[in-house]
Tab-separated table of C-alpha atoms in Angstrom:
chain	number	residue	atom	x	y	z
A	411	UNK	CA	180.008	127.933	124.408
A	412	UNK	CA	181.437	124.498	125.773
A	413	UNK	CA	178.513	122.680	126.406
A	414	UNK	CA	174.728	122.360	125.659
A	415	UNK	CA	172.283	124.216	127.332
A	416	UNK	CA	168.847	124.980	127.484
A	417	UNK	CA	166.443	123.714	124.613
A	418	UNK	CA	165.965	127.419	123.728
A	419	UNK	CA	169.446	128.723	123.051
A	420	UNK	CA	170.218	124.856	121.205
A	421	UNK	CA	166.938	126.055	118.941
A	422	UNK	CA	168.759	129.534	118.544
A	423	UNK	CA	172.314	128.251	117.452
A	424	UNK	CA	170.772	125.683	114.804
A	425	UNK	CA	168.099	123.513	116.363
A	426	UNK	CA	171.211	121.217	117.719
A	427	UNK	CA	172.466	121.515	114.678
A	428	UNK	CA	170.749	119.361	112.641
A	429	UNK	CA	167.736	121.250	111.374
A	430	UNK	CA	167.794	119.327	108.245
A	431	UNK	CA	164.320	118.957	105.581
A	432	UNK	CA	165.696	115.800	104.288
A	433	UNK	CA	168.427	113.483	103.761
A	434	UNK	CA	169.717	111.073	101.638
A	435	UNK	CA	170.928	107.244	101.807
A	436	UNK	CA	173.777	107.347	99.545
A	437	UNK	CA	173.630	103.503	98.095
A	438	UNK	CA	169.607	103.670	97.220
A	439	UNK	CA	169.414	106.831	97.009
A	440	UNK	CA	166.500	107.343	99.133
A	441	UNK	CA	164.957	110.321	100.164
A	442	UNK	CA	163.395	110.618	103.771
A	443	UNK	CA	161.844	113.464	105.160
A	444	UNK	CA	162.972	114.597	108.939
A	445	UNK	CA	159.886	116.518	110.672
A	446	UNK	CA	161.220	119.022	113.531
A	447	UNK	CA	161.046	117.076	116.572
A	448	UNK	CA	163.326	114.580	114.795
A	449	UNK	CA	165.839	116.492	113.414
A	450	UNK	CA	166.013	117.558	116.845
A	451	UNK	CA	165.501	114.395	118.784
A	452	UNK	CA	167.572	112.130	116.493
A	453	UNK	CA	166.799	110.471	113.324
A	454	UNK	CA	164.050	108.376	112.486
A	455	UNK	CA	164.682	104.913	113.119
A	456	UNK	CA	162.214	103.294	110.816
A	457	UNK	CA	162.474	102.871	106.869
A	458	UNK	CA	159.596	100.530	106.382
A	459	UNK	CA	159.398	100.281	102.604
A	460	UNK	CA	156.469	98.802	100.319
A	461	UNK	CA	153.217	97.502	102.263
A	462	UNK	CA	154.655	97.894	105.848
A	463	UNK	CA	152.787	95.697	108.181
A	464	UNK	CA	150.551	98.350	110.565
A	465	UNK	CA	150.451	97.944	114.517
A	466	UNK	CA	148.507	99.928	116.639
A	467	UNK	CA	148.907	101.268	119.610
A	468	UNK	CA	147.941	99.658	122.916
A	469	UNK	CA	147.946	101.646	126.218
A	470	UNK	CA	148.741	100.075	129.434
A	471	UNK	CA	145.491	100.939	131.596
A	472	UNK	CA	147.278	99.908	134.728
A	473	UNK	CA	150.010	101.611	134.646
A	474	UNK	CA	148.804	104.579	136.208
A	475	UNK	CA	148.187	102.879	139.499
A	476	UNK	CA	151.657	102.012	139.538
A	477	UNK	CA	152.627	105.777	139.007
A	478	UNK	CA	154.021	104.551	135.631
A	479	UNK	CA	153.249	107.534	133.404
A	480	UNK	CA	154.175	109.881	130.952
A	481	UNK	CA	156.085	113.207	131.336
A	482	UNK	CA	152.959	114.597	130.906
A	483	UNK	CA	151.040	111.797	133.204
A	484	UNK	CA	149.384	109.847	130.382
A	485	UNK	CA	149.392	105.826	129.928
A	486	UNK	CA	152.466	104.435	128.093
A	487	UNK	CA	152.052	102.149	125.900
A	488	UNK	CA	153.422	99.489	123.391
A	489	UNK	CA	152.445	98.080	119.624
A	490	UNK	CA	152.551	94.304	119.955
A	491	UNK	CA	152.229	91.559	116.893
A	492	UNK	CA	151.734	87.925	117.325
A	493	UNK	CA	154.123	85.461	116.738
A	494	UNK	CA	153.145	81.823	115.129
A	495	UNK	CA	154.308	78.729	114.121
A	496	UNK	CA	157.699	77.761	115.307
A	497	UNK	CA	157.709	81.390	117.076
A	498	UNK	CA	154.602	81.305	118.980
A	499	UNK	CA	156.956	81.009	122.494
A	500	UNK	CA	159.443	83.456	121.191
A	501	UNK	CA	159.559	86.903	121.939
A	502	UNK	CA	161.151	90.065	120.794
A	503	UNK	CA	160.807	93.541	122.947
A	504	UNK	CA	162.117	96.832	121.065
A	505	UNK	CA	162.781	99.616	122.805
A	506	UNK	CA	162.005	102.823	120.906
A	507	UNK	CA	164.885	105.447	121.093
A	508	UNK	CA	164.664	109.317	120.573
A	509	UNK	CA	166.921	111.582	122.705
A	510	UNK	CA	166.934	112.923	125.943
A	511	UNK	CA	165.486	116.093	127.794
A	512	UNK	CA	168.181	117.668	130.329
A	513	UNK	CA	166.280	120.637	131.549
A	514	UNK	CA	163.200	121.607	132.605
A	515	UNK	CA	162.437	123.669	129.875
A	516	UNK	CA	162.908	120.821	127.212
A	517	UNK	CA	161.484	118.574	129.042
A	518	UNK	CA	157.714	120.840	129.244
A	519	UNK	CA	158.613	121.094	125.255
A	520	UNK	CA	158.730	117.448	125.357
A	521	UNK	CA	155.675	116.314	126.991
A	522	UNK	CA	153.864	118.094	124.171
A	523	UNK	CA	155.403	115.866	121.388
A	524	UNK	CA	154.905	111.606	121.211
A	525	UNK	CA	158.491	111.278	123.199
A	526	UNK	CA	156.638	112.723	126.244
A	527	UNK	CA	152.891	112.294	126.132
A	528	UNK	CA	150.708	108.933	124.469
A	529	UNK	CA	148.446	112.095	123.568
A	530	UNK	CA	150.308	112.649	120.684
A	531	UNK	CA	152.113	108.929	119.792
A	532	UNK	CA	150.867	107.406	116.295
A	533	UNK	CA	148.174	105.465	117.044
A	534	UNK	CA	149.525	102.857	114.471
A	535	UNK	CA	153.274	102.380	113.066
A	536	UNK	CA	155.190	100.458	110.875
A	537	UNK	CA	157.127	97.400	111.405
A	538	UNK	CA	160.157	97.021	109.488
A	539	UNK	CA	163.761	95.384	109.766
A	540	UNK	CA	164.095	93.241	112.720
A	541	UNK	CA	160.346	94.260	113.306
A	542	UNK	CA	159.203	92.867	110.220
A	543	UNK	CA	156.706	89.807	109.621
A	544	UNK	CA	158.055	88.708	106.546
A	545	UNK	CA	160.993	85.998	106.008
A	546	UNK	CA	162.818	87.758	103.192
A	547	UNK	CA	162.749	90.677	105.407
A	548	UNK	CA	163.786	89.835	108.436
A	549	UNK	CA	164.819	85.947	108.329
A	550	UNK	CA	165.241	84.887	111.951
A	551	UNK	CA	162.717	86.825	114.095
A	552	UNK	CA	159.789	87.245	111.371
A	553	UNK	CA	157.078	84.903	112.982
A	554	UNK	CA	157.932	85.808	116.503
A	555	UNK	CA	156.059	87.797	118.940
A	556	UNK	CA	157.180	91.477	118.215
A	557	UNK	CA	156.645	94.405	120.548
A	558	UNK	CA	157.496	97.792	120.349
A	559	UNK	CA	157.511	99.437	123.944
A	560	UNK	CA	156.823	103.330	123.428
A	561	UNK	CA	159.521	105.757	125.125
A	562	UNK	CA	157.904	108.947	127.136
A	563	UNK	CA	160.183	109.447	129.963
A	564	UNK	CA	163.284	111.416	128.596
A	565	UNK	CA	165.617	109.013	130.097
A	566	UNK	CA	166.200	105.822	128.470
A	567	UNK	CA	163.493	104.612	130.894
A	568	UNK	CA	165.717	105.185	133.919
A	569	UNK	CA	164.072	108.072	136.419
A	570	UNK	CA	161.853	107.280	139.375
A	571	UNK	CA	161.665	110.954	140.582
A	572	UNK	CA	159.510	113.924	139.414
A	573	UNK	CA	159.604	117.877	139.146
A	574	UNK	CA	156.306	118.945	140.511
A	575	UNK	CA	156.814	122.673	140.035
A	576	UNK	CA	156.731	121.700	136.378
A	577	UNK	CA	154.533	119.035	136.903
A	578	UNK	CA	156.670	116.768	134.673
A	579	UNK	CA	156.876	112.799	135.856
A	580	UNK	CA	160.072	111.184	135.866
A	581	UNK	CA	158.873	107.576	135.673
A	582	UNK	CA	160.940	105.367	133.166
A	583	UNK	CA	161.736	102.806	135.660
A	584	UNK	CA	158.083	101.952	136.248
A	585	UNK	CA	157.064	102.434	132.437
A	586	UNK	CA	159.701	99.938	131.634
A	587	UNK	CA	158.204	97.288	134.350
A	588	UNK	CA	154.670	98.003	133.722
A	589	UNK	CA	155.574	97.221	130.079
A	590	UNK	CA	157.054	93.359	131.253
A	591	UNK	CA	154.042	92.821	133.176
A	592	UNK	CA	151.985	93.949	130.683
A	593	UNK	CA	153.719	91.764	127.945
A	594	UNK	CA	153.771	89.017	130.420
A	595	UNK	CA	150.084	88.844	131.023
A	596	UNK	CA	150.174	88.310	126.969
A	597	UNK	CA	151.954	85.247	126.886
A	598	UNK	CA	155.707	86.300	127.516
A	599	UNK	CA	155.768	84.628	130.751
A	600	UNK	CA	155.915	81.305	128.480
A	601	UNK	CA	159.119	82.452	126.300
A	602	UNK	CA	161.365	79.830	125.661
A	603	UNK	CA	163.720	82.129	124.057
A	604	UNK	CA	163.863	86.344	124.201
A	605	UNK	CA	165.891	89.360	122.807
A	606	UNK	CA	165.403	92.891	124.447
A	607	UNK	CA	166.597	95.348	121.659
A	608	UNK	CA	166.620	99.263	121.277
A	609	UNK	CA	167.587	101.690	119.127
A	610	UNK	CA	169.407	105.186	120.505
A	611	UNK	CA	168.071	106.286	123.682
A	612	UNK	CA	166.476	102.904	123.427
A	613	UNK	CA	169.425	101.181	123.018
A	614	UNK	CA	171.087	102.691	125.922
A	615	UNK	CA	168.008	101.259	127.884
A	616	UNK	CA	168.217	97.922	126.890
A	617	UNK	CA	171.925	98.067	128.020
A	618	UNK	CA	170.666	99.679	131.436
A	619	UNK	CA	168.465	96.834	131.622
A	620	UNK	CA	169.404	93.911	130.141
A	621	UNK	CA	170.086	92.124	132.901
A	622	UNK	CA	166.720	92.841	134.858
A	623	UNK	CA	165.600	91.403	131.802
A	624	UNK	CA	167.431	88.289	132.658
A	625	UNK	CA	165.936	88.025	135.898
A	626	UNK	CA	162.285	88.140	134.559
A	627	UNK	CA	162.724	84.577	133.246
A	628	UNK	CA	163.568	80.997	134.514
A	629	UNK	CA	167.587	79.656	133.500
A	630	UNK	CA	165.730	77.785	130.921
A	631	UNK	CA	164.590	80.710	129.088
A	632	UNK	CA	166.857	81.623	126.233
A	633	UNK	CA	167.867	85.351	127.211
A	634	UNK	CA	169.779	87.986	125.170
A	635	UNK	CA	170.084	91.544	124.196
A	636	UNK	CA	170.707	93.946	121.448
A	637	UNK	CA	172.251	97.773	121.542
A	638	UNK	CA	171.697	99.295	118.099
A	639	UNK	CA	173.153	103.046	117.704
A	640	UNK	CA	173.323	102.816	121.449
A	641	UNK	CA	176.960	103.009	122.252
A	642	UNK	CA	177.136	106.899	123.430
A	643	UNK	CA	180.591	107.769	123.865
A	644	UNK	CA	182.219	110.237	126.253
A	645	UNK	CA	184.362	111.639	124.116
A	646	UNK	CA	185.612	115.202	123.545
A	647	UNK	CA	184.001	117.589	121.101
A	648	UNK	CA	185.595	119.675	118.426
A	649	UNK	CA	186.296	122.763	120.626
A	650	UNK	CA	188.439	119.850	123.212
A	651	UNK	CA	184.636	120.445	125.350
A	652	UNK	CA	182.700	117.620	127.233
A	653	UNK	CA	179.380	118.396	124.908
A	654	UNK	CA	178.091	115.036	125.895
A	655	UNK	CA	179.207	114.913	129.623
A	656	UNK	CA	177.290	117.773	130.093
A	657	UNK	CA	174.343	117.186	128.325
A	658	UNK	CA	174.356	113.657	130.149
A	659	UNK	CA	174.912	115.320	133.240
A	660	UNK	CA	171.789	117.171	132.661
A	661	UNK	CA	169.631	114.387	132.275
A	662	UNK	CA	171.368	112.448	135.552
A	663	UNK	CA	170.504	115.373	137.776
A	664	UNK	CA	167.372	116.327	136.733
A	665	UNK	CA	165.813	112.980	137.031
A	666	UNK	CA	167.926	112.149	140.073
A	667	UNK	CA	169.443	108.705	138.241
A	668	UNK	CA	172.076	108.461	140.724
A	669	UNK	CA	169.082	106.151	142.686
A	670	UNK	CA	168.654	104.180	139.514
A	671	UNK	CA	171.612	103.683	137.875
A	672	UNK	CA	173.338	100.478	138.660
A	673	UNK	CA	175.157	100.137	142.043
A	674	UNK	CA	177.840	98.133	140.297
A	675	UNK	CA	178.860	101.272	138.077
A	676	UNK	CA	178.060	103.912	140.521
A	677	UNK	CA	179.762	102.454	143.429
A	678	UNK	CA	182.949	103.421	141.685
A	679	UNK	CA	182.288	105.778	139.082
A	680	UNK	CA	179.986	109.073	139.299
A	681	UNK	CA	176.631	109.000	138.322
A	682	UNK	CA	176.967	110.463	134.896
A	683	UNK	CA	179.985	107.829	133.970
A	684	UNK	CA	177.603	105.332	134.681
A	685	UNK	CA	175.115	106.707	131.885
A	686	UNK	CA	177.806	106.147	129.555
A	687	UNK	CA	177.149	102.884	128.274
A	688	UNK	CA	180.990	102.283	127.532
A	689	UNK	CA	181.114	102.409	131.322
A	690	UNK	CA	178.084	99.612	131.718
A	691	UNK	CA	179.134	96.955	129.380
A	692	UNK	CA	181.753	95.131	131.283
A	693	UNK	CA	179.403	94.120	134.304
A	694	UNK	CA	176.498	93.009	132.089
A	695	UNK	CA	176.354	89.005	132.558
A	696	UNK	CA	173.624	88.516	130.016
A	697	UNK	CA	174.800	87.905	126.217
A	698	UNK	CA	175.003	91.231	124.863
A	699	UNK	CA	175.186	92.043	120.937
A	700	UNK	CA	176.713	96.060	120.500
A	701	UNK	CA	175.994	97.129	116.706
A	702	UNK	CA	176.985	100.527	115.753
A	703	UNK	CA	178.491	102.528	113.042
A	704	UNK	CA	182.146	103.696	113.906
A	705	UNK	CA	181.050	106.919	112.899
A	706	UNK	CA	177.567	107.223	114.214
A	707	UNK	CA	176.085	110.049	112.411
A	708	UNK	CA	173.874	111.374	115.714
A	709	UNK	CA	177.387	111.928	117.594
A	710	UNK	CA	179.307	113.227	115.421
A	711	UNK	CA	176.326	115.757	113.860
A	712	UNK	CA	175.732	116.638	118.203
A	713	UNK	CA	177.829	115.338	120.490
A	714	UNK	CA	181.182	115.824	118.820
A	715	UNK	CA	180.458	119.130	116.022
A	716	UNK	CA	177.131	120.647	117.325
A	717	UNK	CA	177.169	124.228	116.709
A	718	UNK	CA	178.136	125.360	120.345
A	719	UNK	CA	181.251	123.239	120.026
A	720	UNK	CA	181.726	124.775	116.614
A	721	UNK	CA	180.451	128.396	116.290
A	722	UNK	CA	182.530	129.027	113.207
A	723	UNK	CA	180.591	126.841	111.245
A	724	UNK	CA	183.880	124.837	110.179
A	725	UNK	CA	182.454	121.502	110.727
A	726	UNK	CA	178.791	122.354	108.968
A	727	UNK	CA	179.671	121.199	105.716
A	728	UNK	CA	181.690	117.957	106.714
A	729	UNK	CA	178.642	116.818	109.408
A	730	UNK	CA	176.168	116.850	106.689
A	731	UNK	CA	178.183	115.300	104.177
A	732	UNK	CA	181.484	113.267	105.091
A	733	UNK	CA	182.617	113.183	101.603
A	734	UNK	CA	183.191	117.337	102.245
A	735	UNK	CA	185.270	116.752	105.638
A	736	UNK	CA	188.898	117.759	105.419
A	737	UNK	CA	191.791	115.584	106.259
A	738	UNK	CA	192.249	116.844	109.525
A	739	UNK	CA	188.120	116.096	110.141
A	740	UNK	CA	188.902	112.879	109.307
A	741	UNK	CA	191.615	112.045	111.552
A	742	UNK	CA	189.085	113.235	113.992
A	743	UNK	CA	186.764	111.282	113.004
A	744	UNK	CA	189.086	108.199	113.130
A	745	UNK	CA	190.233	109.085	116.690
A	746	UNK	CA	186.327	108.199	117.492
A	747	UNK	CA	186.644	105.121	116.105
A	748	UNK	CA	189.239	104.425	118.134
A	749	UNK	CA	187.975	105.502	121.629
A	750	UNK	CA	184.742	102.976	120.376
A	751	UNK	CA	186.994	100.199	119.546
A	752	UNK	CA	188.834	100.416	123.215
A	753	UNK	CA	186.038	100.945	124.376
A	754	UNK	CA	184.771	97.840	123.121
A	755	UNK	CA	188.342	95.733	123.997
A	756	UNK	CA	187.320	93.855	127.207
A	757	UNK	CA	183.735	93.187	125.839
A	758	UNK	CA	184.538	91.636	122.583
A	759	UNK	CA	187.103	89.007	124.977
A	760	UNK	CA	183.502	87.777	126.014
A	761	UNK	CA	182.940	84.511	124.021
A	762	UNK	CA	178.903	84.908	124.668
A	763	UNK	CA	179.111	89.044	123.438
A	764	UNK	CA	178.530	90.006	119.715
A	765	UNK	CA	179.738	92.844	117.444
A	766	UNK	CA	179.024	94.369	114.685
A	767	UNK	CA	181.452	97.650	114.046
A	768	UNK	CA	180.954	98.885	110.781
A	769	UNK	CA	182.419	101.652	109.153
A	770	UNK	CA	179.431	103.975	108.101
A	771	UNK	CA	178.131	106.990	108.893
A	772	UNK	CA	174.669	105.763	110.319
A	773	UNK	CA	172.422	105.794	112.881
A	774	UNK	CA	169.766	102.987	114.103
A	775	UNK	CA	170.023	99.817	111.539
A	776	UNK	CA	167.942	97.367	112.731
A	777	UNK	CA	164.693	99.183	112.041
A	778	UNK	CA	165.187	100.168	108.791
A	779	UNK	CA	164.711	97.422	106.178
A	780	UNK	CA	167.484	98.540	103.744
A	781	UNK	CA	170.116	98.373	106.647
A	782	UNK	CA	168.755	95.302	108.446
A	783	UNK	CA	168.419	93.064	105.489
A	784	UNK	CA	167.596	93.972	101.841
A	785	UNK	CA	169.320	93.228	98.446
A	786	UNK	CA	171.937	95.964	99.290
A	787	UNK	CA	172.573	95.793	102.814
A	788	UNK	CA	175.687	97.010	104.738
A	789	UNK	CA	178.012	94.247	105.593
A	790	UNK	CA	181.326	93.132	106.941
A	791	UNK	CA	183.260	89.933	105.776
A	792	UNK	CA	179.997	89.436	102.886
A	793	UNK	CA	177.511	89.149	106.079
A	794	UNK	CA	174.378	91.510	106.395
A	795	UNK	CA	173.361	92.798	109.882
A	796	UNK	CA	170.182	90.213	110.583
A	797	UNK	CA	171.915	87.031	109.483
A	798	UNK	CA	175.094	88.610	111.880
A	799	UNK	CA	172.257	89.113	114.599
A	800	UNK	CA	170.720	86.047	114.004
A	801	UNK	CA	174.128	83.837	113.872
A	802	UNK	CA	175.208	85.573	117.400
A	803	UNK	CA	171.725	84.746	118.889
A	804	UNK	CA	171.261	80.932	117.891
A	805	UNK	CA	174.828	80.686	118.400
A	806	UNK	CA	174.994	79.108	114.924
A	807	UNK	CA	178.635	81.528	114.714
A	808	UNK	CA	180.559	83.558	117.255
A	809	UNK	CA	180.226	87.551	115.754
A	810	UNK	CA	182.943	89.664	116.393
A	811	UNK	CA	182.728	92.047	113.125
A	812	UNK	CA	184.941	94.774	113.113
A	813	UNK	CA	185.155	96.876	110.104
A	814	UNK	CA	188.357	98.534	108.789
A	815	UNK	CA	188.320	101.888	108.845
A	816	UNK	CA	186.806	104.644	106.185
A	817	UNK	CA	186.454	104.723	103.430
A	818	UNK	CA	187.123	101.251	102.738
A	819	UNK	CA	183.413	100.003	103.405
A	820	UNK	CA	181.296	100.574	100.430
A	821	UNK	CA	178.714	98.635	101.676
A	822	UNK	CA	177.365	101.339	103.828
A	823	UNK	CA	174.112	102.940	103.397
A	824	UNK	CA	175.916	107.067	104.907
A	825	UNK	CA	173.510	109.510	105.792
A	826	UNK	CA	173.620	112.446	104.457
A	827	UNK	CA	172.577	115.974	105.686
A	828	UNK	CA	170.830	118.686	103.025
């Protein structure tokens, strides 16, 4: 097969290919256990250590009169901590991530998990990394107002459409502005300075919009925003296939995104291109910070060698541990750095951009304390992610970090499959 299909046949040929009961950090050699729905909606993006700081869940009780809902119709909601001190007029808005749903059929599987119904969301998480409330944690954003804005649409909070034969509600676009006003009625409307962050699927939505983010505040409101793991690349799979393009193209027509998606992509480019953030970034006009791992470990374990684009099994053993991939997987590997780093060309020209390309195998950083800032942090040029982040936002240094290529980083905290 060339592409991905339904839910059912990618739980046949592997569960996506990454049905995985643990992995392991190489440097700290820490254990985390993957439950099913995120093995098979990406990995989980938080890491939150000792005594992690516990936020519960708020629901947005208007929302529904604004037909902001759930795939399954329920609230949305967000997890919101109070800043103080010199941060009490600061605010920071995370976007959670967690895959996609192309089809109908995964996306009825998905409103019955917390990516499609506040049913069954945690009704208290962690914060950790750029989440955190403590200064040796998380140096430059620690006493600011910290929200974390739930993700139940299946589209990086982009639809406005539904499916009622399925009854399934396609209404990212509204969750994501019921969520400002929300936040605004709490004190955001008062922000002297803001960053609009995501990880995954929630970093492609703070790319998407950033700039409506912009517009929420006056010019002298301090406005940028963050892509972590977010840069999804159309790039070819193993088998020379467009897995991505067509499981992108799933998600575009099912919620009908060519409405959504912004006119100043789509009036030259077809809709799906234009859910391809490396396709986005050049009309952006709000500061924009792009940190990724050159070899994020979500596209190459399912975009580039899931096990439709590799029936053989010849990639198995180098996805779940690079160290195992042949010479030739490696030169494959490096020609995805490469499309990401041209990708990447015009953007990094922008004096008011940052970047942070660093040679791991990763996925997500800023949410998980030992890759945002710990003792043993990934870095490039001796800098750790939040003081790179931090320098790039109080434009105390311009941030351009690009790594050199593997294996030379040994800095990086690679994930690895077991």
């Amino acid at each position: 097969m060339e592409k991905l299909v339904s839910l059912w046949v990618v739980l046949l040929v592997g569960i996506f290919s990454i049905w995985v009961d643990g992995l392991k950090q190489l440097n700290n050699v820490t254990d985390i256990s993957l439950s099913f729905e995120e093995s098979l909606f990406g990995l989980s993006s938080e890491s939150p250590g000792d005594n992690p700081l516990m936020i519960d869940l708020t629901l947005i009780q208007g929302a529904s009169a604004k037909g902001a809902v759930c795939l399954d119709g329920t609230l949305p909601g967000y997890h919101l901590h109070r800043g103080y001190g010199s941060g009490a007029d600061s605010w920071l808005i995370q976007l959670e991530g967690g895959g996609w749903c192309n089809n109908k059929r995964s996306c009825v599987y998905r409103k019955k998990t917390r990516r499609g119904s506040s049913m069954y969301m945690e009704k208290r998480i962690p914060f950790a990394g750029i989440l955190s409330n403590k200064p040796e944690e998380n140096p430059d954003f620690f006493n600011w107002n910290r929200a974390k804005v739930r993700y139940c649409d299946g589209a990086s909070f982009a639809g406005d459409s539904e499916y009622k034969a399925a009854d399934l509600k396609f209404k990212g676009q509204r969750i994501w502005s019921a969520a400002m006003d929300e936040l605004m009625t709490k004190g955001m409307n008062n922000a002297t300075q803001v960053l609009l962050s995501g990880c995954s699927a929630g970093a492609l939505a703070s790319i998407l919009h950033c700039d409506k983010f912009r517009s929420l505040f006056p010019a002298s409101t301090k406005v940028k925003c963050l892509s972590d793991a977010g840069l999804f690349l159309d790039a070819l799979d193993v088998s020379g296939g467009h897995t991505m393009r067509n499981f992108f193209g799933g998600v575009v027509s099912l919620q009908e995104l060519r409405k959504t998606l912004p006119s100043t992509c789509t009036d030259h480019l077809d809709p799906i291109s234009c859910f391809f953030p490396e396709n986005l970034i050049a009309n952006i006009t709000t500061p924009l910070f792009i940190l990724n791992a050159a070899y994020d470990s979500w596209q190459v374990t399912s975009s580039l060698a899931p096990g439709s684009a590799d029936p053989q099994g010849t990639w198995r053993d180098c996805k779940m541990n690079h160290e195992h991939c042949t010479a030739s997987q490696i030169q494959f590997l490096q020609e995805f750095r490469n499309h990401m780093l041209n990708a990447l060309k015009g953007f990094s020209k922008t004096e008011q951009n940052g970047l942070f390309i660093n040679s791991c195998f990763a996925h997500c950083q800023t949410e998980k304390q030992d890759t945002w800032f710990a003792d043993d942090s990934p870095m490039i040029g001796n800098k750790p992610i939040a003081l790179a982040v931090g320098d790039w936002y109080f434009d105390r240094q311009d941030v351009k970090a690009l790594d050199c290529a593997y294996p030379c980083d040994k800095t990086c905290h690679n994930l690895v499959f077991k």
